[in-house]
Short mmCIF file of C-alpha atoms and ligand atoms in Angstrom, two decimals:
data_model
loop_
_atom_site.label_atom_id
_atom_site.label_comp_id
_atom_site.label_asym_id
_atom_site.label_seq_id
_atom_site.Cartn_x
_atom_site.Cartn_y
_atom_site.Cartn_z
CA MET A 14 -126.96 119.53 -182.65
CA ILE A 15 -128.59 116.17 -183.11
CA THR A 16 -131.67 116.21 -185.34
CA ARG A 17 -133.96 113.31 -184.67
CA ARG A 18 -136.01 112.40 -187.67
CA ASP A 19 -138.74 109.90 -187.91
CA PHE A 20 -137.05 107.05 -189.83
CA PHE A 21 -140.24 106.13 -191.64
CA LYS A 22 -140.99 109.63 -192.83
CA GLY A 23 -137.42 110.21 -193.86
CA ALA A 24 -137.19 106.80 -195.67
CA GLY A 25 -140.52 107.17 -197.54
CA ALA A 26 -138.85 106.49 -200.95
CA ALA A 27 -136.77 103.59 -199.70
CA ALA A 28 -139.67 101.99 -197.92
CA VAL A 29 -141.35 101.23 -201.26
CA THR A 30 -138.53 98.75 -202.03
CA ALA A 31 -137.79 97.69 -198.49
CA THR A 32 -139.27 94.26 -198.83
CA ALA A 33 -136.72 92.82 -196.32
CA VAL A 34 -138.38 94.71 -193.53
CA SER A 35 -141.96 93.68 -192.93
CA LYS A 36 -144.39 96.23 -191.37
CA VAL A 37 -144.25 94.46 -188.00
CA ALA A 38 -140.45 94.27 -187.98
CA ALA A 39 -140.20 97.82 -189.14
CA ALA A 40 -142.24 99.15 -186.26
CA SER A 41 -139.66 97.70 -183.92
CA LEU A 42 -136.68 99.34 -185.55
CA PRO A 43 -134.82 101.70 -183.29
CA GLU A 44 -134.96 105.36 -184.31
CA ALA A 45 -132.17 106.39 -186.74
CA VAL A 46 -130.51 109.43 -185.19
CA VAL A 47 -129.04 111.81 -187.75
CA MET A 48 -126.25 114.34 -187.12
CA GLY A 49 -126.44 117.67 -188.86
CA SER A 50 -123.06 119.21 -188.05
CA ALA A 51 -119.39 118.47 -188.19
CA ASP A 52 -118.70 119.82 -184.66
CA THR A 53 -117.15 117.76 -181.90
CA HIS A 54 -120.10 116.54 -179.72
CA VAL A 55 -119.08 115.64 -176.25
CA PRO A 56 -121.14 112.57 -175.29
CA ALA A 57 -123.24 112.58 -172.12
CA THR A 58 -122.73 110.05 -169.36
CA PRO A 59 -124.43 106.88 -170.45
CA ALA A 60 -128.15 106.86 -169.46
CA ASN A 61 -128.50 103.13 -169.02
CA GLY A 62 -126.45 99.92 -169.17
CA ARG A 63 -123.16 99.44 -167.53
CA HIS A 64 -121.28 102.67 -166.80
CA PHE A 65 -118.38 103.80 -168.92
CA ASN A 66 -116.22 106.82 -169.50
CA PRO A 67 -117.29 108.03 -172.97
CA VAL A 68 -114.74 108.94 -175.61
CA VAL A 69 -114.71 112.21 -177.48
CA THR A 70 -114.85 111.84 -181.27
CA LEU A 71 -112.92 114.65 -182.95
CA ASN A 72 -115.41 116.53 -185.16
CA GLY A 73 -117.84 113.78 -184.55
CA TRP A 74 -120.35 112.13 -182.17
CA SER A 75 -121.38 108.87 -180.57
CA LEU A 76 -124.54 107.07 -181.73
CA PRO A 77 -127.33 106.85 -179.09
CA TRP A 78 -128.77 103.34 -178.49
CA ARG A 79 -131.97 101.91 -177.27
CA MET A 80 -132.02 99.25 -174.55
CA ARG A 81 -134.46 96.47 -175.35
CA ASP A 82 -134.67 93.35 -173.20
CA GLY A 83 -131.09 93.77 -172.09
CA VAL A 84 -129.79 94.21 -175.66
CA LYS A 85 -128.20 97.53 -176.87
CA GLU A 86 -129.77 98.38 -180.22
CA PHE A 87 -128.21 100.77 -182.61
CA HIS A 88 -129.47 101.91 -186.05
CA LEU A 89 -126.94 102.78 -188.75
CA VAL A 90 -128.13 104.23 -192.04
CA ALA A 91 -125.65 104.05 -194.98
CA GLU A 92 -126.43 107.11 -197.15
CA PRO A 93 -125.05 109.95 -199.25
CA VAL A 94 -124.03 112.88 -196.99
CA VAL A 95 -122.66 116.34 -197.29
CA ARG A 96 -119.58 116.72 -195.10
CA GLU A 97 -118.06 120.14 -194.49
CA MET A 98 -114.26 119.33 -194.55
CA ALA A 99 -113.38 122.86 -193.34
CA PRO A 100 -115.23 126.09 -193.49
CA GLY A 101 -115.44 126.98 -197.19
CA MET A 102 -115.40 123.45 -198.57
CA LYS A 103 -118.04 120.77 -198.58
CA ALA A 104 -117.63 117.23 -199.99
CA HIS A 105 -120.45 115.03 -201.29
CA LEU A 106 -119.58 111.77 -199.66
CA TRP A 107 -121.17 108.60 -198.52
CA GLY A 108 -121.41 107.90 -194.76
CA TYR A 109 -123.68 106.95 -192.04
CA ASN A 110 -126.46 108.90 -190.22
CA GLY A 111 -125.80 112.17 -191.88
CA GLN A 112 -121.99 112.44 -191.58
CA SER A 113 -118.68 110.87 -192.70
CA PRO A 114 -117.25 109.20 -190.83
CA GLY A 115 -120.27 107.61 -189.16
CA PRO A 116 -120.95 107.98 -185.49
CA THR A 117 -118.72 106.29 -182.94
CA ILE A 118 -120.35 103.21 -181.36
CA GLU A 119 -119.57 102.74 -177.72
CA VAL A 120 -120.35 99.56 -175.83
CA VAL A 121 -119.09 97.79 -172.73
CA GLU A 122 -117.32 94.44 -172.62
CA GLY A 123 -119.99 91.73 -172.22
CA ASP A 124 -122.84 93.85 -173.83
CA ARG A 125 -125.12 92.05 -176.17
CA VAL A 126 -125.32 94.34 -179.22
CA ARG A 127 -127.85 94.41 -182.09
CA ILE A 128 -127.13 96.76 -185.02
CA PHE A 129 -129.71 97.50 -187.69
CA VAL A 130 -128.09 98.64 -190.86
CA THR A 131 -130.27 100.34 -193.50
CA ASN A 132 -128.90 100.90 -196.99
CA LYS A 133 -129.87 104.11 -198.67
CA LEU A 134 -127.02 104.04 -201.13
CA PRO A 135 -127.57 103.40 -204.87
CA GLU A 136 -125.58 100.09 -204.58
CA HIS A 137 -125.34 97.20 -202.14
CA THR A 138 -123.16 97.42 -199.02
CA SER A 139 -122.28 95.49 -195.78
CA ILE A 140 -120.54 96.31 -192.56
CA HIS A 141 -117.43 94.58 -191.31
CA TRP A 142 -116.58 95.05 -187.56
CA HIS A 143 -112.78 95.50 -187.87
CA GLY A 144 -110.96 93.75 -185.02
CA LEU A 145 -114.06 92.62 -183.16
CA ARG A 146 -114.50 89.03 -182.14
CA VAL A 147 -117.84 88.05 -183.76
CA PRO A 148 -119.54 84.91 -184.98
CA ASN A 149 -118.33 84.33 -188.54
CA GLY A 150 -121.69 85.03 -190.08
CA MET A 151 -121.67 88.53 -188.45
CA ASP A 152 -118.29 89.45 -190.08
CA GLY A 153 -119.89 91.43 -192.88
CA VAL A 154 -117.91 90.24 -195.90
CA THR A 155 -120.12 90.41 -198.98
CA GLY A 156 -120.19 87.14 -200.84
CA LEU A 157 -118.20 85.30 -198.17
CA THR A 158 -120.32 85.59 -195.08
CA GLN A 159 -123.55 87.32 -196.42
CA PRO A 160 -125.07 88.64 -199.53
CA GLY A 161 -124.73 92.38 -199.98
CA ILE A 162 -127.43 94.58 -198.37
CA ALA A 163 -129.38 95.72 -201.40
CA PRO A 164 -130.47 99.36 -201.67
CA GLY A 165 -133.56 99.99 -199.49
CA LYS A 166 -133.01 96.91 -197.31
CA THR A 167 -132.13 96.60 -193.63
CA TYR A 168 -129.94 93.93 -192.23
CA VAL A 169 -129.33 93.02 -188.60
CA TYR A 170 -125.97 92.20 -186.96
CA GLU A 171 -126.01 90.73 -183.51
CA PHE A 172 -123.20 89.62 -181.21
CA VAL A 173 -121.68 89.98 -177.78
CA ALA A 174 -118.90 92.56 -177.50
CA THR A 175 -116.02 90.69 -175.86
CA ARG A 176 -112.44 92.05 -175.91
CA PRO A 177 -112.25 95.70 -174.82
CA GLY A 178 -110.36 98.19 -176.99
CA GLN A 179 -110.46 100.26 -180.11
CA PHE A 180 -112.05 99.03 -183.40
CA MET A 181 -113.49 100.32 -186.63
CA TYR A 182 -116.46 99.52 -188.88
CA HIS A 183 -116.50 99.88 -192.63
CA PRO A 184 -118.17 98.24 -195.66
CA HIS A 185 -116.79 94.97 -197.15
CA ALA A 186 -118.60 95.61 -200.41
CA ASP A 187 -117.29 97.58 -203.40
CA GLU A 188 -114.68 98.56 -200.85
CA MET A 189 -112.47 100.72 -203.01
CA THR A 190 -115.41 102.93 -203.87
CA GLN A 191 -117.17 102.95 -200.52
CA MET A 192 -114.12 103.76 -198.46
CA ALA A 193 -112.91 106.33 -201.00
CA MET A 194 -116.38 107.87 -200.52
CA GLY A 195 -115.95 108.11 -196.71
CA MET A 196 -117.80 105.06 -195.33
CA MET A 197 -116.25 104.21 -191.99
CA GLY A 198 -116.72 104.75 -188.24
CA PHE A 199 -115.02 104.23 -184.92
CA TRP A 200 -115.97 101.52 -182.39
CA VAL A 201 -114.87 101.45 -178.75
CA THR A 202 -115.54 98.51 -176.48
CA HIS A 203 -115.06 99.82 -172.90
CA PRO A 204 -113.82 97.55 -170.14
CA LYS A 205 -116.41 95.99 -167.72
CA ASP A 206 -114.85 98.04 -164.90
CA TYR A 207 -114.78 101.65 -165.99
CA ARG A 208 -111.91 102.41 -163.59
CA GLN A 209 -109.68 100.05 -165.60
CA GLN A 210 -107.17 102.04 -167.71
CA ALA A 211 -109.19 105.24 -166.96
CA VAL A 212 -107.93 108.56 -168.35
CA GLU A 213 -109.10 112.09 -168.02
CA ARG A 214 -109.46 112.69 -171.75
CA ASP A 215 -110.04 110.01 -174.36
CA PHE A 216 -110.08 111.24 -177.98
CA VAL A 217 -110.79 109.14 -181.07
CA PHE A 218 -110.52 109.71 -184.77
CA LEU A 219 -109.95 107.98 -188.15
CA LEU A 220 -107.58 108.79 -190.85
CA SER A 221 -109.19 108.97 -194.31
CA ALA A 222 -108.07 110.38 -197.70
CA TYR A 223 -109.98 111.76 -200.71
CA ASP A 224 -109.31 112.74 -204.22
CA ILE A 225 -111.44 115.77 -204.97
CA ASP A 226 -110.48 117.95 -207.85
CA PRO A 227 -110.25 121.68 -206.89
CA GLY A 228 -113.61 123.25 -207.74
CA SER A 229 -115.58 120.00 -207.45
CA TYR A 230 -117.51 118.20 -204.72
CA LYS A 231 -117.19 114.51 -205.24
CA PRO A 232 -114.24 112.20 -204.55
CA LYS A 233 -112.92 110.17 -207.46
CA PRO A 234 -113.33 106.56 -206.22
CA ASN A 235 -110.78 105.03 -208.68
CA THR A 236 -107.82 106.84 -207.23
CA MET A 237 -105.30 104.34 -205.82
CA LEU A 238 -102.44 106.50 -204.35
CA ASP A 239 -102.71 110.12 -205.52
CA PHE A 240 -105.23 111.38 -203.00
CA ASN A 241 -105.17 115.19 -202.39
CA LEU A 242 -107.16 115.63 -199.17
CA TRP A 243 -105.76 114.01 -196.11
CA THR A 244 -108.08 114.08 -193.18
CA PHE A 245 -108.70 113.41 -189.50
CA ASN A 246 -112.35 112.28 -189.44
CA SER A 247 -113.02 113.68 -192.87
CA ARG A 248 -111.86 117.22 -191.74
CA VAL A 249 -108.72 119.12 -192.75
CA PHE A 250 -106.86 121.83 -190.96
CA PRO A 251 -107.90 124.51 -190.04
CA GLY A 252 -111.30 122.74 -189.86
CA ILE A 253 -110.14 120.12 -187.34
CA ASP A 254 -111.12 120.91 -183.72
CA THR A 255 -108.37 121.36 -181.17
CA LEU A 256 -107.66 118.67 -178.55
CA SER A 257 -108.21 120.88 -175.50
CA VAL A 258 -107.00 119.31 -172.19
CA ARG A 259 -106.27 120.40 -168.69
CA GLN A 260 -102.59 120.48 -167.57
CA GLY A 261 -101.83 117.30 -165.72
CA ASP A 262 -104.56 115.25 -167.42
CA LYS A 263 -103.76 111.74 -168.48
CA VAL A 264 -104.76 111.79 -172.16
CA ARG A 265 -105.44 108.97 -174.56
CA ILE A 266 -105.68 109.42 -178.36
CA ARG A 267 -106.91 106.46 -180.37
CA VAL A 268 -106.43 106.67 -184.14
CA GLY A 269 -107.38 104.21 -186.99
CA ASN A 270 -105.99 104.37 -190.49
CA LEU A 271 -108.43 103.64 -193.41
CA THR A 272 -106.42 105.32 -196.09
CA MET A 273 -104.19 103.54 -198.58
CA THR A 274 -100.86 104.63 -197.04
CA ASN A 275 -99.18 104.89 -193.65
CA HIS A 276 -99.15 108.02 -191.49
CA PRO A 277 -96.46 108.76 -188.97
CA LEU A 278 -98.45 110.68 -186.39
CA HIS A 279 -96.21 113.18 -184.55
CA MET A 280 -96.95 115.12 -181.37
CA HIS A 281 -95.01 118.16 -180.13
CA GLY A 282 -94.06 118.94 -176.57
CA HIS A 283 -94.63 115.56 -174.93
CA GLU A 284 -93.50 111.94 -175.33
CA PHE A 285 -96.16 109.27 -175.30
CA VAL A 286 -96.38 105.47 -175.17
CA VAL A 287 -98.30 103.27 -177.55
CA THR A 288 -100.60 101.46 -175.10
CA GLY A 289 -102.88 99.64 -177.54
CA THR A 290 -103.67 98.54 -181.12
CA ASP A 291 -106.75 97.09 -182.68
CA GLY A 292 -105.32 93.75 -181.52
CA GLY A 293 -105.58 94.66 -177.81
CA TRP A 294 -103.69 96.39 -175.03
CA VAL A 295 -99.86 96.30 -175.02
CA PRO A 296 -98.52 94.79 -171.79
CA PRO A 297 -96.91 97.67 -169.81
CA SER A 298 -93.49 95.90 -169.83
CA ALA A 299 -93.56 95.93 -173.65
CA ARG A 300 -94.23 99.68 -174.12
CA TRP A 301 -91.64 102.27 -175.12
CA PRO A 302 -91.64 105.99 -175.47
CA GLU A 303 -92.14 107.76 -178.78
CA VAL A 304 -92.90 111.17 -180.15
CA THR A 305 -94.00 109.78 -183.51
CA THR A 306 -95.89 106.56 -184.13
CA ASP A 307 -96.45 105.14 -187.59
CA ILE A 308 -99.95 103.96 -188.20
CA GLY A 309 -100.05 101.47 -191.09
CA VAL A 310 -102.90 100.82 -193.48
CA GLY A 311 -105.81 99.17 -191.64
CA GLN A 312 -104.06 99.64 -188.29
CA MET A 313 -105.01 101.42 -185.06
CA ARG A 314 -102.92 102.89 -182.29
CA ALA A 315 -103.88 104.10 -178.81
CA ILE A 316 -101.26 106.52 -177.42
CA GLU A 317 -101.17 107.86 -173.86
CA PHE A 318 -99.35 110.62 -172.08
CA HIS A 319 -99.53 113.08 -169.22
CA ALA A 320 -100.27 116.57 -170.52
CA THR A 321 -97.70 118.31 -168.29
CA GLU A 322 -96.56 121.09 -170.69
CA PRO A 323 -98.89 124.11 -171.10
CA GLY A 324 -99.07 125.49 -174.61
CA ASP A 325 -100.34 125.05 -178.19
CA TRP A 326 -98.63 121.87 -179.43
CA ALA A 327 -98.87 120.70 -183.03
CA LEU A 328 -100.26 117.20 -183.65
CA HIS A 329 -99.82 116.14 -187.26
CA CYS A 330 -98.82 113.54 -189.81
CA HIS A 331 -95.16 113.87 -190.48
CA LYS A 332 -95.49 113.33 -194.23
CA SER A 333 -95.44 116.95 -195.31
CA HIS A 334 -97.63 116.40 -198.33
CA HIS A 335 -100.29 115.15 -195.89
CA THR A 336 -100.35 118.52 -194.15
CA MET A 337 -101.48 120.41 -197.32
CA ASN A 338 -104.77 120.60 -199.16
CA ALA A 339 -105.63 119.86 -202.74
CA MET A 340 -104.00 122.71 -204.64
CA GLY A 341 -100.44 121.77 -203.78
CA HIS A 342 -100.34 118.50 -205.66
CA ASN A 343 -99.06 117.99 -209.23
CA VAL A 344 -97.47 121.43 -209.30
CA PRO A 345 -93.91 121.71 -210.78
CA SER A 346 -91.16 123.15 -208.60
CA MET A 347 -90.69 126.80 -209.45
CA ILE A 348 -88.19 127.59 -206.68
CA GLY A 349 -85.72 130.15 -208.00
CA VAL A 350 -87.67 130.76 -211.25
CA ASP A 351 -88.75 134.25 -211.98
CA GLN A 352 -92.30 133.69 -213.05
CA ASP A 353 -93.78 137.20 -213.18
CA GLY A 354 -97.21 136.82 -214.77
CA ILE A 355 -96.47 133.28 -215.84
CA ALA A 356 -99.54 131.79 -214.12
CA GLU A 357 -101.84 134.12 -216.14
CA LYS A 358 -100.18 133.09 -219.36
CA ILE A 359 -100.24 129.36 -218.60
CA ASN A 360 -103.83 129.64 -217.49
CA ARG A 361 -104.92 130.59 -221.00
CA ILE A 362 -103.70 127.20 -222.11
CA VAL A 363 -104.08 125.10 -218.92
CA PRO A 364 -107.05 126.34 -216.90
CA GLY A 365 -106.57 125.71 -213.14
CA TYR A 366 -102.78 125.91 -213.28
CA MET A 367 -101.34 127.53 -210.19
CA ALA A 368 -97.83 128.74 -209.92
CA MET A 369 -95.83 127.65 -206.89
CA GLY A 370 -93.92 130.60 -205.38
CA GLU A 371 -90.41 131.15 -206.64
CA LYS A 372 -89.23 131.37 -202.98
CA GLY A 373 -91.17 128.31 -201.98
CA GLY A 374 -94.86 127.43 -201.75
CA SER A 375 -96.03 129.95 -199.20
CA MET A 376 -99.21 131.81 -199.60
CA GLY A 377 -97.49 134.85 -200.86
CA GLY A 378 -96.46 133.00 -204.03
CA MET A 379 -99.97 132.07 -205.04
CA GLN A 380 -100.96 133.95 -208.10
CA MET A 381 -104.41 132.54 -208.77
CA PRO A 382 -107.83 132.99 -207.23
CA LEU A 383 -109.11 129.67 -205.86
CA PRO A 384 -111.97 127.92 -207.65
CA GLU A 385 -115.27 127.59 -205.84
CA ASN A 386 -115.45 124.94 -202.97
CA THR A 387 -111.63 124.80 -202.76
CA LEU A 388 -109.42 125.31 -199.78
CA PRO A 389 -105.96 127.03 -200.01
CA MET A 390 -103.28 124.24 -200.01
CA MET A 391 -101.61 125.65 -196.89
CA THR A 392 -103.64 127.77 -194.58
CA GLY A 393 -104.79 128.46 -191.06
CA GLU A 394 -104.06 131.64 -189.12
CA GLY A 395 -102.16 131.49 -185.84
CA PRO A 396 -101.40 134.31 -183.28
CA PHE A 397 -98.14 134.96 -185.21
CA GLY A 398 -99.44 134.79 -188.76
CA GLY A 399 -100.14 132.00 -191.28
CA VAL A 400 -99.56 128.48 -190.08
CA GLU A 401 -99.16 127.31 -193.67
CA MET A 402 -100.64 123.90 -193.06
CA GLY A 403 -103.61 121.92 -194.20
CA GLY A 404 -104.70 118.30 -194.05
CA MET A 405 -103.76 116.15 -191.16
CA PHE A 406 -102.80 118.90 -188.70
CA THR A 407 -104.35 120.09 -185.44
CA VAL A 408 -103.35 121.53 -182.08
CA LEU A 409 -103.15 119.98 -178.65
CA LYS A 410 -104.03 122.81 -176.29
CA VAL A 411 -102.83 122.20 -172.73
CA ARG A 412 -104.16 124.68 -170.18
CA LYS A 413 -103.94 125.03 -166.48
CA ASP A 414 -107.47 126.28 -166.12
CA GLN A 415 -109.26 124.07 -168.69
CA LYS A 416 -112.26 122.79 -166.74
CA ARG A 417 -112.98 119.05 -166.37
CA GLY A 418 -115.33 118.01 -169.17
CA ASP A 419 -114.60 121.24 -171.13
CA TYR A 420 -113.41 120.51 -174.60
CA SER A 421 -113.93 123.99 -176.04
CA ASP A 422 -111.05 125.84 -177.69
CA PRO A 423 -109.41 128.03 -175.03
CA GLY A 424 -107.93 130.44 -177.55
CA TRP A 425 -104.26 130.98 -178.26
CA TYR A 426 -101.68 130.27 -175.56
CA GLN A 427 -100.22 133.29 -173.75
CA HIS A 428 -96.58 132.60 -173.44
CA PRO A 429 -95.06 133.59 -170.10
CA GLN A 430 -92.36 136.27 -170.34
CA GLY A 431 -89.04 134.89 -171.40
CA THR A 432 -90.42 131.71 -172.94
CA LEU A 433 -90.89 132.86 -176.53
CA ALA A 434 -88.41 132.91 -179.40
CA TYR A 435 -87.53 136.39 -180.36
CA GLU A 436 -85.73 138.35 -183.00
CA TRP A 437 -82.07 139.06 -182.35
CA THR A 438 -81.39 142.73 -182.59
CA GLY A 439 -77.72 142.75 -181.66
CA GLU A 440 -77.98 142.44 -177.87
CA LEU A 441 -79.93 140.50 -175.31
CA PRO A 442 -83.03 142.32 -174.16
CA ILE A 443 -82.73 144.26 -170.89
CA ALA A 444 -85.57 142.44 -169.39
CA THR A 445 -84.46 139.25 -167.75
CA ARG A 446 -85.63 136.27 -169.75
CA GLN A 447 -86.32 133.32 -167.57
CA TYR A 448 -86.90 130.06 -169.21
CA ASP A 449 -87.79 128.25 -166.03
CA ALA A 450 -89.80 130.01 -163.31
CA GLY A 451 -87.94 127.97 -160.69
CA ARG A 452 -84.54 129.34 -161.72
CA ALA A 453 -82.95 132.21 -159.83
CA ALA A 454 -83.13 135.53 -161.63
CA MET A 455 -79.95 136.49 -163.44
CA PRO A 456 -79.36 139.96 -164.91
CA ALA A 457 -79.01 139.93 -168.65
CA ARG A 458 -75.53 141.44 -168.35
CA GLN A 459 -74.39 138.55 -166.28
CA MET A 460 -75.88 135.96 -168.70
CA GLU A 461 -73.96 137.52 -171.54
CA GLU A 462 -70.69 137.12 -169.56
CA VAL A 463 -71.49 133.45 -168.93
CA GLU A 464 -72.10 132.98 -172.67
CA VAL A 465 -68.77 134.62 -173.57
CA THR A 466 -66.86 132.57 -170.95
CA VAL A 467 -68.03 129.14 -172.09
CA ARG A 468 -67.42 129.89 -175.77
CA LYS A 469 -63.74 130.85 -175.16
CA PRO A 470 -61.61 127.95 -176.38
CA GLY A 471 -59.35 126.73 -173.60
CA GLY A 472 -60.96 129.15 -171.24
CA HIS A 473 -61.17 128.56 -167.48
CA ALA A 474 -64.88 127.68 -167.66
CA ASP A 475 -65.64 124.10 -167.03
CA HIS A 476 -68.33 123.00 -169.56
CA SER A 477 -69.58 120.31 -167.34
CA GLY A 478 -70.71 122.99 -164.91
CA HIS A 479 -73.40 124.14 -167.36
CU1 LIG B 515 -99.92 111.10 -193.48
#
């Protein structure tokens, strides 16, 4: 739900020092809309300006604008926020308009855009429009193209959005701290003609990483590499919403990486093509199929595919330590070590120590209750038990009956008979197992005979026939 708050009531304290904004100028500021929840908000059809097909920000929202004399005016407020990273864990971050990441900004190629940026942080900031073509003085690099925006002040950025595509915004001021604290947002410039490169579902999210000690709330801004929470839009599994689509939909997923390492994003069940980067659209003749695409630091990728395969398909970073939450890091390997009661003993000397299971790291091996505001390192319940994942992991849900414009979670996939892996009990089940509905039914007995025949060395069966 969007909570609209009167900017001047909300900014009472800041207004005292806001000398940059005169009373007359302040009266003409667009309202600063604030988001109170970390749910996915499906944007409405644009009320004014040139038509476009809005994107869906995973666990996020798009910033409303005001049209004034043909200029699209947005108001971003840089401020401390409380972001729920998953149910059971809240992080005290810095962000924009109530959340981290900030709202997605959507404009159309050719739009004149004016963005008011109010700083409610305890230190100066600026905004750089990553990938956008802007006049040099609008590039937002503190010290190089502008002074930092002091606490309490409002700056105005104004330019014409030209090249369509996917972009990001983030501070170019005390960057290490401000990005480690969650300051970033997605930007989409839609093509002039909304039918160009149109898809049925267009998802966007940013990759960000945090170092938040178990039991605490604030990220450590000096961490260079050893982050322990790997997120899609400052959410971790199982707190990340599903990507729910209708079978047959053409789907685009646009991802930007503002962490300090690369992320090979892997999708199950479908192959896709990389159709765009933050540098533009890839010419069709230069595209190739993938099931994993590596997204480097400061890079963006747009991938596209036809969601032809119904089911619940994992979509995740392929670095396995990026699909776990904070508790799993800096823990020695105890595989094969009998550690009965060892965690309790060590805990008397090293509080917070958690033993990794002797048979691996699964939940059953955990011997310690979690500190407050801490997520289990591998978690999430599926229809068949624990998913044992965290971090950068979510599920692409492809359903035949998912309605157009419906992004809600359709629940767990019901696998048609004969399409589910099953436990071997010594013989094939009596019921005929059909992998493909189009295939002719074959009694189990007969299938067994075929198996036996093809496995016989030098047998009469011709392998090429199967
Ligand atoms: Cu990763």
